[in-house]
Tab-separated table of C-alpha atoms and ligand atoms in Angstrom:
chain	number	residue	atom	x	y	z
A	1	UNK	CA	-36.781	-29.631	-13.306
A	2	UNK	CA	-39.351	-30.617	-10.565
A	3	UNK	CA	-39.158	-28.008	-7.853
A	4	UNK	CA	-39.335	-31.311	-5.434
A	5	UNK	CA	-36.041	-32.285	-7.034
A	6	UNK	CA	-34.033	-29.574	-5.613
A	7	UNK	CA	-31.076	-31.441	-3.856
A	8	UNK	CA	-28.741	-28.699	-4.185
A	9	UNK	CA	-29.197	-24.401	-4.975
A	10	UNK	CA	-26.955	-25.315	-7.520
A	11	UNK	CA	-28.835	-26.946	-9.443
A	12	UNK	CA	-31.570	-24.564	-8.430
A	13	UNK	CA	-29.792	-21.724	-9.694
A	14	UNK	CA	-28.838	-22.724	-13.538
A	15	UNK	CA	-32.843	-23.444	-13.283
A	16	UNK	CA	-33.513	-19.885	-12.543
A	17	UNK	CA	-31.639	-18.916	-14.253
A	18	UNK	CA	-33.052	-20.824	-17.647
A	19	UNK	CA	-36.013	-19.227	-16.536
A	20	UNK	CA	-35.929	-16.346	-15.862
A	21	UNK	CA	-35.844	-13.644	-18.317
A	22	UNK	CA	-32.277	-11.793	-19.202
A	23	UNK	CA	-32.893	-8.362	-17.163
A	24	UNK	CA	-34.528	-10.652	-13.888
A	25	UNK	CA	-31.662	-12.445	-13.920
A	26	UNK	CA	-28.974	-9.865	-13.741
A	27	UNK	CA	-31.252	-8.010	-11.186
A	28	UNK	CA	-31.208	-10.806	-9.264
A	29	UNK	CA	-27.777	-12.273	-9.381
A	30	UNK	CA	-25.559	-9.279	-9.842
A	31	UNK	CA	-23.283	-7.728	-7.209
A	32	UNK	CA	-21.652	-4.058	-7.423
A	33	UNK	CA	-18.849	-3.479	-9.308
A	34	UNK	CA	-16.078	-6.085	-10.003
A	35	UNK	CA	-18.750	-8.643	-8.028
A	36	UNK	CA	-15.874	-9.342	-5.436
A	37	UNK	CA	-17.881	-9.191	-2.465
A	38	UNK	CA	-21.431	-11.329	-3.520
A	39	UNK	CA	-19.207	-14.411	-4.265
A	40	UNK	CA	-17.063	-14.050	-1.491
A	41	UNK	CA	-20.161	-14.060	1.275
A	42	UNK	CA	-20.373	-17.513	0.618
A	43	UNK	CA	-17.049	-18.890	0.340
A	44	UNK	CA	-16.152	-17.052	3.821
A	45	UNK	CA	-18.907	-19.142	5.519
A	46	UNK	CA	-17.381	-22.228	3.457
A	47	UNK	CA	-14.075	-21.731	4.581
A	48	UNK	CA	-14.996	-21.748	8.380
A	49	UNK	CA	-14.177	-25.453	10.128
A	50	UNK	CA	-16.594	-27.331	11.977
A	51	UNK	CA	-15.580	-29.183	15.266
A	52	UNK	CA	-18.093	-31.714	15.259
A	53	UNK	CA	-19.288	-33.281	19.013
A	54	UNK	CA	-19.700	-37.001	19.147
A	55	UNK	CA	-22.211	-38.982	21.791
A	56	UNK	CA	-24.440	-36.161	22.329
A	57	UNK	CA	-28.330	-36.960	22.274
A	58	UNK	CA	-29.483	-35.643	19.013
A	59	UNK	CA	-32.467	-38.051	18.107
A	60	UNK	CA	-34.980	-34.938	19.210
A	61	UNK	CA	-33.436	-31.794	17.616
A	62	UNK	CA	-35.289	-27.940	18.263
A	63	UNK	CA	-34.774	-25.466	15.595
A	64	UNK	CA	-37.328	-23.172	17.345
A	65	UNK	CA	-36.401	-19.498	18.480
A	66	UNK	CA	-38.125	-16.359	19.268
A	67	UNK	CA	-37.741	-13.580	16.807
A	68	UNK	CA	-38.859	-10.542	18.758
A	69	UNK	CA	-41.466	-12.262	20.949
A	70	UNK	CA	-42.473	-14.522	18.120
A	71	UNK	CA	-41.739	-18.205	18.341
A	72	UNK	CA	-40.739	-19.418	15.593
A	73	UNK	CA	-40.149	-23.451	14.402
A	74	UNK	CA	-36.995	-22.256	12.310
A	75	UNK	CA	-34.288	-19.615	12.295
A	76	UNK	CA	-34.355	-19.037	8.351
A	77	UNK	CA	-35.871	-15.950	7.168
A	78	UNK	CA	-36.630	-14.958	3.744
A	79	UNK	CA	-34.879	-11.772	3.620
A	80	UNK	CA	-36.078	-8.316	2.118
A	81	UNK	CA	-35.839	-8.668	-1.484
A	82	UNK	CA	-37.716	-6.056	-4.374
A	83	UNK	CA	-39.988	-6.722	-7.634
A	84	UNK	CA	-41.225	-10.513	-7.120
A	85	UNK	CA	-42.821	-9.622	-10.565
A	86	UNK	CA	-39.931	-9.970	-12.081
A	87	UNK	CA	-40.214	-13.301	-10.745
A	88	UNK	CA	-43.109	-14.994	-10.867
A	89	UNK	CA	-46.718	-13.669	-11.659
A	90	UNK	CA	-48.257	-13.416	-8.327
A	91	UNK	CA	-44.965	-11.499	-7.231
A	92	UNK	CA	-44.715	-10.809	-3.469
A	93	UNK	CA	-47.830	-12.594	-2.330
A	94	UNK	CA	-46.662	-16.205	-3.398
A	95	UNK	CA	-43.125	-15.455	-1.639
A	96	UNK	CA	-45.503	-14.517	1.151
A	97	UNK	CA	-47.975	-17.863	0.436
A	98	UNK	CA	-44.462	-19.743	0.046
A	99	UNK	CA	-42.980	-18.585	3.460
A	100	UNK	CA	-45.798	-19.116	5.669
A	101	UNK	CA	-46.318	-22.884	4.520
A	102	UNK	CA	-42.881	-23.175	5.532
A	103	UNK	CA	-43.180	-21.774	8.947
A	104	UNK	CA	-40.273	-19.292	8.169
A	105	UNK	CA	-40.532	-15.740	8.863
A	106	UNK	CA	-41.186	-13.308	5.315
A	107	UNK	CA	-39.576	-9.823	5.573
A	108	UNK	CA	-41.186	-8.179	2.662
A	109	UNK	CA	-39.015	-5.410	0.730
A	110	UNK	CA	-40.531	-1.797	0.463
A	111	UNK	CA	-39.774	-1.919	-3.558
A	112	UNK	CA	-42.359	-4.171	-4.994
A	113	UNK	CA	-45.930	-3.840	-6.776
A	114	UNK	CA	-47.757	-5.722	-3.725
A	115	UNK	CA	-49.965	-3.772	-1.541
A	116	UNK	CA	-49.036	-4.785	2.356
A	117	UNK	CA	-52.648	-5.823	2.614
A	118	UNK	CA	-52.639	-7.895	-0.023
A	119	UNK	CA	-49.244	-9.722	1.546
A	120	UNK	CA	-50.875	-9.927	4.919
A	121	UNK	CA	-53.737	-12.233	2.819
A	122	UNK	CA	-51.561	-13.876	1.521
A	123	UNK	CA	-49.184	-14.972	4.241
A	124	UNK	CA	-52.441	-15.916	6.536
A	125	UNK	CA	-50.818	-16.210	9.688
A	126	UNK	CA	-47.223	-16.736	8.950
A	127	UNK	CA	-44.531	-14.323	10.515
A	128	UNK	CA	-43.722	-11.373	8.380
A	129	UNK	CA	-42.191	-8.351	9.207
A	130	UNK	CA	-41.635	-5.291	6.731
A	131	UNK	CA	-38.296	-3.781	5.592
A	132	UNK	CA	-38.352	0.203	4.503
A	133	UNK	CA	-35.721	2.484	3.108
A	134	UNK	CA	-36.503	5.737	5.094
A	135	UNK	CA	-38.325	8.194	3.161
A	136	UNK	CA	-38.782	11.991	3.333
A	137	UNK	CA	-42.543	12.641	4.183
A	138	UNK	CA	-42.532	11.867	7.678
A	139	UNK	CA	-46.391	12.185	7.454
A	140	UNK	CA	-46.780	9.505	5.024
A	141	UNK	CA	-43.804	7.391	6.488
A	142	UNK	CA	-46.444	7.373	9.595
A	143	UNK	CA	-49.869	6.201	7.742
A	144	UNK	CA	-47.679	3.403	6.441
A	145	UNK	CA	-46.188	2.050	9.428
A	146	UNK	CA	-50.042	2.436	10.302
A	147	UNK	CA	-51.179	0.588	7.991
A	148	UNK	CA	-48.379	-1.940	8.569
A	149	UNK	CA	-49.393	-2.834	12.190
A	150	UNK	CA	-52.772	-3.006	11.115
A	151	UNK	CA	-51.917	-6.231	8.359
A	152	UNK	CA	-50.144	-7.940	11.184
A	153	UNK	CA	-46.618	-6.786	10.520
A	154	UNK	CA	-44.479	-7.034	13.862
A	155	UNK	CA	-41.461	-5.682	12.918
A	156	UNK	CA	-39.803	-2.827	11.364
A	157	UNK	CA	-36.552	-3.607	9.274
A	158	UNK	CA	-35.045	-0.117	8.281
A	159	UNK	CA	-32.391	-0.711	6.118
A	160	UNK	CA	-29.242	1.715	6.334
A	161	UNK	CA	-26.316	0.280	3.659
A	162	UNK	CA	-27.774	2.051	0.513
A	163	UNK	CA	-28.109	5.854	0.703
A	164	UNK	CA	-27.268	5.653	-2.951
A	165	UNK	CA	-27.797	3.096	-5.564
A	166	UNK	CA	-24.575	0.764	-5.878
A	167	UNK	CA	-22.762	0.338	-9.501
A	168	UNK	CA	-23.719	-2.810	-11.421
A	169	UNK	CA	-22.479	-2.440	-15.224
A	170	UNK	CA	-23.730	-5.734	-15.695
A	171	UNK	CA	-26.976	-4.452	-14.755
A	172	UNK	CA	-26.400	-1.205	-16.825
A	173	UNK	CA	-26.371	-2.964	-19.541
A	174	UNK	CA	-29.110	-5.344	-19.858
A	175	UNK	CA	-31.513	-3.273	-17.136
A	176	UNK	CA	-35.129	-4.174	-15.696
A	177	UNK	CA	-37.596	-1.400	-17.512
A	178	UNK	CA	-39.885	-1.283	-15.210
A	179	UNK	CA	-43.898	-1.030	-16.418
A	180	UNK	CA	-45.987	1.672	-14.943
A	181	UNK	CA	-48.377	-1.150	-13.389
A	182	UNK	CA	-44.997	-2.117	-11.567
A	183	UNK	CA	-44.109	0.751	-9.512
A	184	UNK	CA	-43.465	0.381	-5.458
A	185	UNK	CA	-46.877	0.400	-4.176
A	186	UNK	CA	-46.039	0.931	-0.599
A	187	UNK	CA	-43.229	3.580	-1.051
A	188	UNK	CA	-44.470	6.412	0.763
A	189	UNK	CA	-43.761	9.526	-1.664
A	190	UNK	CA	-41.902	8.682	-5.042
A	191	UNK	CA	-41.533	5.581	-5.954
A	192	UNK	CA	-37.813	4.445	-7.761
A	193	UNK	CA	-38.068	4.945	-10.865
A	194	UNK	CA	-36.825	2.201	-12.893
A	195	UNK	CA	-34.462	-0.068	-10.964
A	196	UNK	CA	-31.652	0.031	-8.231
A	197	UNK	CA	-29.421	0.684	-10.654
A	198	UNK	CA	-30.809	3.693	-12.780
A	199	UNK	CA	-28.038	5.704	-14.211
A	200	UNK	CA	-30.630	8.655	-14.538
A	201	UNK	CA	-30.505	8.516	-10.824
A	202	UNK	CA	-26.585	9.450	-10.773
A	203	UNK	CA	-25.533	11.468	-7.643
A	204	UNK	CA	-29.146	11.577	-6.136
A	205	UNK	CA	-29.028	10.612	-2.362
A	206	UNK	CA	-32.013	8.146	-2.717
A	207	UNK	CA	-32.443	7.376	1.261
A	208	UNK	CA	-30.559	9.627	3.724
A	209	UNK	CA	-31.004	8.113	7.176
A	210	UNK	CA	-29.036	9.165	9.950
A	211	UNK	CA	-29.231	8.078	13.991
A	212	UNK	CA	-31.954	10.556	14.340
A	213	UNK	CA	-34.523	9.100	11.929
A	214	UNK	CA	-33.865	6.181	13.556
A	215	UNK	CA	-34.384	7.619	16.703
A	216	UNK	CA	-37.644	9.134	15.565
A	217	UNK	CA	-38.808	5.847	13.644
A	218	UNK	CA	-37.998	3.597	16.789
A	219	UNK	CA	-40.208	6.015	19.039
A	220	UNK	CA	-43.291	6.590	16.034
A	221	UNK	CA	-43.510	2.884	14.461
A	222	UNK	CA	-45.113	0.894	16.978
A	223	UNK	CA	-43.470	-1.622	16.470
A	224	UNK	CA	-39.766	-2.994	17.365
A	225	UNK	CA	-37.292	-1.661	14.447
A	226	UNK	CA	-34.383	-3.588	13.826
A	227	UNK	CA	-31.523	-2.067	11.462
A	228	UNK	CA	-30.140	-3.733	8.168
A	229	UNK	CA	-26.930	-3.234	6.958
A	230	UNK	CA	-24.386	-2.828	10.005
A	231	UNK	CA	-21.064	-4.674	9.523
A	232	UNK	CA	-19.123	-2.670	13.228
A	233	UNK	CA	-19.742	-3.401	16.453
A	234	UNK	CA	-19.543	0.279	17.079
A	235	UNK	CA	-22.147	1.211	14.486
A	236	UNK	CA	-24.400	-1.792	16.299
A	237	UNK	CA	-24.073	-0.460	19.429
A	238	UNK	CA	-25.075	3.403	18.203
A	239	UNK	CA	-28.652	1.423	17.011
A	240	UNK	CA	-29.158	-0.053	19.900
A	241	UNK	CA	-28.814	2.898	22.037
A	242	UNK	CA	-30.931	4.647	18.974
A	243	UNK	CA	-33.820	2.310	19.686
A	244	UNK	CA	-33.230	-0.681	17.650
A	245	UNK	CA	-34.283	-4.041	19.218
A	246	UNK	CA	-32.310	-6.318	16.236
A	247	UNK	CA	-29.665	-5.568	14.143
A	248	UNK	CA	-28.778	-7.293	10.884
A	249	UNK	CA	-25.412	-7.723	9.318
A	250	UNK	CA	-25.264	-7.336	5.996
A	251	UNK	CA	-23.485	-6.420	3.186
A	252	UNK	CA	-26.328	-6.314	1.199
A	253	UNK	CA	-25.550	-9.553	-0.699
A	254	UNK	CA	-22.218	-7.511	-1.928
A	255	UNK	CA	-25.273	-5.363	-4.440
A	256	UNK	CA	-23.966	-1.556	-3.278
A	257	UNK	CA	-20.465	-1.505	-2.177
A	258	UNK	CA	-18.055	-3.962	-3.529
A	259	UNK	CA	-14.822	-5.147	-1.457
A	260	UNK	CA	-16.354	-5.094	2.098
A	261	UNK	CA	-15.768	-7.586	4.887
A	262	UNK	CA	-17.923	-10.691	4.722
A	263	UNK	CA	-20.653	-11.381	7.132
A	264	UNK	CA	-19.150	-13.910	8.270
A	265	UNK	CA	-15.899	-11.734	9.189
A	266	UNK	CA	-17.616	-9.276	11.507
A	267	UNK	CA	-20.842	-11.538	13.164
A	268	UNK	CA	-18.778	-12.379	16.303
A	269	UNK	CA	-17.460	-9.016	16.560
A	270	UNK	CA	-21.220	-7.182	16.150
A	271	UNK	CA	-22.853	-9.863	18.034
A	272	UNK	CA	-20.097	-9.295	21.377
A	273	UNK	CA	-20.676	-5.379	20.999
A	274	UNK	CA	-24.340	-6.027	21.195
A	275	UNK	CA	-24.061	-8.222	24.048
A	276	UNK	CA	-27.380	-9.270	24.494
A	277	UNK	CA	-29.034	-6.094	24.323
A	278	UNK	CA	-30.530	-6.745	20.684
A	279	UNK	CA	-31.297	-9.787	18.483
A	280	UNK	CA	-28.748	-9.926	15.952
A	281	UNK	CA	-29.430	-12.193	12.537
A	282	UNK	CA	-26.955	-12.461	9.647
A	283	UNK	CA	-27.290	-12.829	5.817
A	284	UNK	CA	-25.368	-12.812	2.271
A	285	UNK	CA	-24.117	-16.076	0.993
A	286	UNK	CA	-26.040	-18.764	2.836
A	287	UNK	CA	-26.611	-21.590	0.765
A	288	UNK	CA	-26.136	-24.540	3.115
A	289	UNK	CA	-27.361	-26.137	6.885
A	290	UNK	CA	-23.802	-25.988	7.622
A	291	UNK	CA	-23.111	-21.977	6.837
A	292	UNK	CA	-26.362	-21.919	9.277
A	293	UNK	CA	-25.252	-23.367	12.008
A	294	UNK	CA	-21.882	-21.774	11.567
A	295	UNK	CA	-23.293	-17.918	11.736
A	296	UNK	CA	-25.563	-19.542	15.054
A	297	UNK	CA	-22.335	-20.647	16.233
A	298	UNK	CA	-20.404	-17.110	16.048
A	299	UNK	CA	-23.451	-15.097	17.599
A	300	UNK	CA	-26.534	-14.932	15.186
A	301	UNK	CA	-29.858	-15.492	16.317
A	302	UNK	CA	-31.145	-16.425	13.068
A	303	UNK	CA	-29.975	-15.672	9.392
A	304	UNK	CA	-31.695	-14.111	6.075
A	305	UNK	CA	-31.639	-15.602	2.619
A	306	UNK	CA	-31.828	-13.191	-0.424
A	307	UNK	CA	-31.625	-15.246	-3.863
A	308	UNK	CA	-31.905	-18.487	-2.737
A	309	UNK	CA	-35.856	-17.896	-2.738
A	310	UNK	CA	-36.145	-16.237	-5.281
A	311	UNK	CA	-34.835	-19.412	-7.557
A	312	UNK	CA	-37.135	-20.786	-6.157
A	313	UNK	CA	-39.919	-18.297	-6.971
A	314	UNK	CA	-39.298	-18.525	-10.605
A	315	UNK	CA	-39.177	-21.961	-10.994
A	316	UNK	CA	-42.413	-22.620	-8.857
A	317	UNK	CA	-43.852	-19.810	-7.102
A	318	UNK	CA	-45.161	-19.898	-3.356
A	319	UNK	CA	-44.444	-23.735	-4.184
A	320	UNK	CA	-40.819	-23.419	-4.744
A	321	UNK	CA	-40.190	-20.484	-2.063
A	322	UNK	CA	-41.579	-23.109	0.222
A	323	UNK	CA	-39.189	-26.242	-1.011
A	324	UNK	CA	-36.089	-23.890	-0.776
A	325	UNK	CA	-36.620	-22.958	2.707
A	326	UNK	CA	-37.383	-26.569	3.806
A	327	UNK	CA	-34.623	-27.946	1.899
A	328	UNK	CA	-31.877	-25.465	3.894
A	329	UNK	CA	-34.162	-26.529	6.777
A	330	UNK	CA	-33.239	-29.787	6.610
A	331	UNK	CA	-30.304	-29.338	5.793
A	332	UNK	CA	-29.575	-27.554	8.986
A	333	UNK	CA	-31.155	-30.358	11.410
A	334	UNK	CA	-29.025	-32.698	9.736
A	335	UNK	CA	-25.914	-30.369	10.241
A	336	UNK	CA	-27.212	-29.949	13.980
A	337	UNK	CA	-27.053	-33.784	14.451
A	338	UNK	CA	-23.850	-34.460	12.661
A	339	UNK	CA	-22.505	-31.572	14.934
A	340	UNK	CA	-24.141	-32.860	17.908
A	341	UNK	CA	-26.164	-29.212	17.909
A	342	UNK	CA	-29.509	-30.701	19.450
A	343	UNK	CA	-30.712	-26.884	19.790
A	344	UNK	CA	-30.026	-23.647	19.080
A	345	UNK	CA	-28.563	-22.546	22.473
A	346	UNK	CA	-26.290	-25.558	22.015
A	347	UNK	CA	-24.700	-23.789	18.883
A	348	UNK	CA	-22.064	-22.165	20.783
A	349	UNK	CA	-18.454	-20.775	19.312
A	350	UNK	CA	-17.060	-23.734	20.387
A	351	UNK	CA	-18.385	-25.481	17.059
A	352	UNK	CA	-15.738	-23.763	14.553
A	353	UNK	CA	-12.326	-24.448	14.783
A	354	UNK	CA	-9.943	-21.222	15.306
B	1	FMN	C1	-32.818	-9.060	-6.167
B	1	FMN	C2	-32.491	-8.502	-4.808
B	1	FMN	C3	-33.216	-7.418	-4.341
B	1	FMN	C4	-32.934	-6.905	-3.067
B	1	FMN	N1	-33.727	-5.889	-2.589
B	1	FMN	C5	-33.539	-5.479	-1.308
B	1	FMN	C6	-34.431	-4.531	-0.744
B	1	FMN	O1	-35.381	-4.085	-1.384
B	1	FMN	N2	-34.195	-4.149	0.535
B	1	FMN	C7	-33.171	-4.645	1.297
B	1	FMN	O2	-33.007	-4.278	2.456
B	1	FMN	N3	-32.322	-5.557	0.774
B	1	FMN	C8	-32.492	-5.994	-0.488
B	1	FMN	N4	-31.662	-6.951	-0.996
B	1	FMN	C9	-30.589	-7.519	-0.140
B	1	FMN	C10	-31.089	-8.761	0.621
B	1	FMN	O3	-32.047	-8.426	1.599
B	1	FMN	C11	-29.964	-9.493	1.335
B	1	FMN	O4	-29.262	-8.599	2.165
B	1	FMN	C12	-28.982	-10.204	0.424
B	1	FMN	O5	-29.592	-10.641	-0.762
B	1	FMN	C13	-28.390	-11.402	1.178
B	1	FMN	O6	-27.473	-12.072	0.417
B	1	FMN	P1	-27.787	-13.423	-0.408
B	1	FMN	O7	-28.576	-13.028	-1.604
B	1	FMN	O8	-26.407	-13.887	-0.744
B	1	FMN	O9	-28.530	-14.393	0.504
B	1	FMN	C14	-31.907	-7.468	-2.271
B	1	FMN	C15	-31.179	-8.566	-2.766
B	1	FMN	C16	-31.470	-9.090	-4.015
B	1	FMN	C17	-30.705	-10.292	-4.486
């Protein structure tokens, strides 16, 4: 398959799939335990109706927003996802390469063998922001969100849902051995070991985080922090007064705790708790313009794709990052004039039918 003859992710997907070697694969694709809650992320959005407007002008149609002070020419973000190696070759800086020739915004995962700097060449001038799992050594934790700022990273995304590893016996049995050349280069202290899912690493409290490292994070990093992983209103509105200036729900594409709500479930709900005093963005289960403009509709300012890219990344990689993003960005113009949606502030809750 031609990466220019992606029409659909699910074609896409059996590509990757072919591709991609047996442990990359289940790393990529598996949920936690029964896998109730990955597949369901993107049959909620499904299941939400559209009320399509008629007459409306949408010949000229602006998919631009401001993440954080950054404009932005669409509201798809690659979301924080570990080990590009596993993917392609040139790992994390051809996600990075990929992004930025799409326009969209590259939050780059604390587990991977790429050196920030070396991202930050990469991505040239495109919009990235970093995600980090809070780590022990505050002192360290410090010199990297130093080193951060420094490589043009303008956000902090500290992410919250996985104090332990989640259960995947999928992934227990055919797991990603990682190679000591492979190890999480940016990880402040020790690095994970072998993979999310190391049964060596049974019982060990990986990340502890609680309100007050995110207190202390928000006043040391220098740069706005936004918090991954929040599926309550309540919980939102603890990070905001905490210091966070975005908060993402997630379920964390369904990889740590199985049987949650859906994203789509609880993004009105966090976005109305917030109200207005953070950004709030969305992901798990987008696969389509129309689950797009449906999570812009209920609240979201923009939305994160996990897997989708990375497909893409082992089929073709900066190359097919870039022709996933732009197909779900056209997809989601089209949607927006279909829906008579000729911006962003025009995708109001009005759009799906209750
Ligand atoms: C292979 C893989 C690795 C991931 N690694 C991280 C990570 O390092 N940090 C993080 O915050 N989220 C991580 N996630 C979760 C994603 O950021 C995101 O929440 C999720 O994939 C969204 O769902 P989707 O894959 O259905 O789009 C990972 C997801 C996948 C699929």
């Amino acid at each position: 398959m031609r990466i220019m003859d992606c029409v659909d992710f699910d074609a896409l997907e059996q590509e990757a799939r072919r591709v991609m070697t047996p442990p990359a694969w289940v790393f990529c694709d598996t949920g936690a335990d029964d896998e109730i809650t990955a597949p369901e992320n993107a049959r909620a959005w499904r299941s939400l109706k559209l009320r399509p407007r008629v007459l409306r002008d949408i010949v000229d149609v602006d998919t631009s927003v401001s993440l954080l002070g950054r404009k932005v020419n669409t509201p798809i973000m690659v979301g924080p996802t570990g080990r590009h190696h596993l993917f392609h070759k040139d790992g994390e800086r051809a996600t990075a390469a990929g992004a930025a020739a799409a326009g969209a915004m590259y939050v780059m995962s604390t587990s991977g063998a790429t050196l920030v700097e070396d991202v930050a060449i990469a991505g040239g001038d495109g919009p990235r922001w970093f995600q980090l799992y809070m780590q022990p050594d505050r002192d360290e934790t410090g010199k990297l969100l130093d080193r951060l700022v420094a490589s043009g990273f303008k956000a902090l995304v500290l992410t919250v849902d996985q104090p332990v590893p989640g259960w995947s016996p999928r992934a227990y049995r055919v797991p990603v051995i990682a190679s000591p050349d492979r190890r999480s280069v940016n990880m402040p202290g020790q690095p994970i070991a072998r993979t999310a899912y190391d049964p060596t690493r049974k019982g060990i409290v990986m990340f502890p985080t609680n309100f007050k490292d995110l207190e202390w994070l928000a006043k040391r990093a220098g740069i706005p922090v936004v918090v991954k992983g929040v599926l309550r209103g309540d919980d939102a509105v603890r990070c905001v007064e905490a210091g966070a200036k975005g908060v993402i729900v997630s379920n964390h594409g369904g990889r740590h705790i199985d049987t949650t709500v859906t994203t789509a479930d609880v993004i009105s709900e966090v976005a109305q708790a917030v109200k207005g005093k953070a950004e709030v963005y969305v992901d798990g289960g987008i696969r389509r313009g129309t689950d797009i403009l449906k999570a812009l509709a209920l609240g979201a300012r923009a939305v994160l794709v996990g897997r989708p890219p990375l497909w893409g990344l082992s089929v073709a990689g900066a190359a097919g990052v870039q022709a996933v993003l732009e197909h779900l960005h056209e997809e989601l113009v089209r949607a927006m004039r279909l829906s008579g949606t000729p911006s962003l502030a025009d995708a109001t809750p009005d759009l799906i039918f209750k």
